[in-house]
Every structure is written in structure tokens, then in C-alpha cells.
One Martini backbone bead per residue (centre of mass of N, CA, C, O) as a GRO file, in nm:
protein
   68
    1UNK     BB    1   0.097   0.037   0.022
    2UNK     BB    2   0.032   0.376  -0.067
    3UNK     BB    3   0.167   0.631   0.174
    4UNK     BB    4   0.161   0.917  -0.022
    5UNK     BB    5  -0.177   0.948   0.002
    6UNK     BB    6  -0.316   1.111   0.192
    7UNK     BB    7  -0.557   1.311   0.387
    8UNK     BB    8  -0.658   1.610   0.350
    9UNK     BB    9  -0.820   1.736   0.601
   10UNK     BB   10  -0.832   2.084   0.558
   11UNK     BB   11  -1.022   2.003   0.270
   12UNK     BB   12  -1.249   1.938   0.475
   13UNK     BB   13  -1.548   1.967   0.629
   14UNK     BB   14  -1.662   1.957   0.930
   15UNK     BB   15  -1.870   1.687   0.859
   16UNK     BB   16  -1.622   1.504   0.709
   17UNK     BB   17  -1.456   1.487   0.987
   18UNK     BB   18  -1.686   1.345   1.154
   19UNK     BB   19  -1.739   1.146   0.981
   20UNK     BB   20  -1.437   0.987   0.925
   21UNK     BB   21  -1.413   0.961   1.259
   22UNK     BB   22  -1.652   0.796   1.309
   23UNK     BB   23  -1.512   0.566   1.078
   24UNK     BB   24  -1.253   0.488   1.249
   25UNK     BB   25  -1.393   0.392   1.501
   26UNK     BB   26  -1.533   0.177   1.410
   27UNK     BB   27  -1.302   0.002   1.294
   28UNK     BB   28  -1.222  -0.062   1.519
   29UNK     BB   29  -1.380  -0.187   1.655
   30UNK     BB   30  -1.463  -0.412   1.501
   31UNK     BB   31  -1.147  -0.553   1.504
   32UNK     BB   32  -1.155  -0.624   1.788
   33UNK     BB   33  -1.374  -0.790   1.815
   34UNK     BB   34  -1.280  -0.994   1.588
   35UNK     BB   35  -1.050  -1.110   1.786
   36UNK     BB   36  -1.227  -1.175   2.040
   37UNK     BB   37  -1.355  -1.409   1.907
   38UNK     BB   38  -1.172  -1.601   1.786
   39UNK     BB   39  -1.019  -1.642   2.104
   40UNK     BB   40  -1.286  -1.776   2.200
   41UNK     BB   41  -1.345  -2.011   1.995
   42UNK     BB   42  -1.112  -2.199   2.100
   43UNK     BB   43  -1.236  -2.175   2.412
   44UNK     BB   44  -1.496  -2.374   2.294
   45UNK     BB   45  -1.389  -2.656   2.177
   46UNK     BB   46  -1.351  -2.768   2.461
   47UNK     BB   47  -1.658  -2.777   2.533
   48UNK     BB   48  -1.757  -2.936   2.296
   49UNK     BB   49  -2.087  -3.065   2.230
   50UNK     BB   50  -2.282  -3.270   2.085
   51UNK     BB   51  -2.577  -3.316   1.888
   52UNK     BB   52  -2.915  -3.386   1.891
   53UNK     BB   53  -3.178  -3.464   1.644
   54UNK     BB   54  -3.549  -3.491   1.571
   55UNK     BB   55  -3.675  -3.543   1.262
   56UNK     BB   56  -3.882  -3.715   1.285
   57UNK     BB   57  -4.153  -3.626   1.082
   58UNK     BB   58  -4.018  -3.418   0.921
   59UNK     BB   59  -4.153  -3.149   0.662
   60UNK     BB   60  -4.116  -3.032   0.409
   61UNK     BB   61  -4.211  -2.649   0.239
   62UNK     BB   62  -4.125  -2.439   0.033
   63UNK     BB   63  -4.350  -2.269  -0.008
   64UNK     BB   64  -4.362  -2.190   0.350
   65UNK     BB   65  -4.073  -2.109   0.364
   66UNK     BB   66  -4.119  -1.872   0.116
   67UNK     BB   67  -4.267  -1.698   0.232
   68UNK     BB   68  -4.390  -1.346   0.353
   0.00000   0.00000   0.00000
């Protein structure tokens, strides 16, 4: 990535420097959630136990399911 062409804050609106500021902070949470995340799928797979479902008798209906 070239980091020669920056964005020039001084060149934006009070409005958009506001946006933009707003979308910088979301994406840091946003990357921060998905990292601990991952870390914590690890430590639930020590824990992972499977299930059983019972099937018998269920009926698919293609047309009530895609009703809306």
C-alpha cells in the first residue's frame, strides 16, 4: 500500500471530518470485536459438546418457507 497520498483533513468540511472520524472509530471496534472473537472460538471448542436432533416426522414445505 502506498502511503504517499494521505488525505488531507484540512481540505474537508467540519461535516465530513466528523464523518470520517466516526468511520475511523468504528472500524477499530469493529476489528477489535473480531479478534476476540476468534480468541474466544478457541477456547469453546475445549468445551464442544455435539447434539443429537430428532428429525423423524419433519416435513419439508418449499412454498411455506419461502412465504414472506
Amino acid at each position: 500500500m502506498d502511503y504517499t497520498a494521505f488525505i488531507d483533513i484540512n481540505s474537508l468540511t467540519e461535516e465530513a471530518r466528523k464523518e470520517l472520524e466516526s468511520f475511523y472509530e468504528y472500524l477499530i471496534f469493529k476489528y477489535k470485536k473480531t479478534k476476540n472473537k476468534k480468541l474466544d472460538v478457541h477456547k469453546d471448542k475445549k468445551n464442544f459438546s455435539a447434539i443429537q436432533l430428532d428429525t423423524k416426522g419433519f416435513k419439508f414445505n418449499r412454498e411455506e418457507a419461502n412465504e414472506r
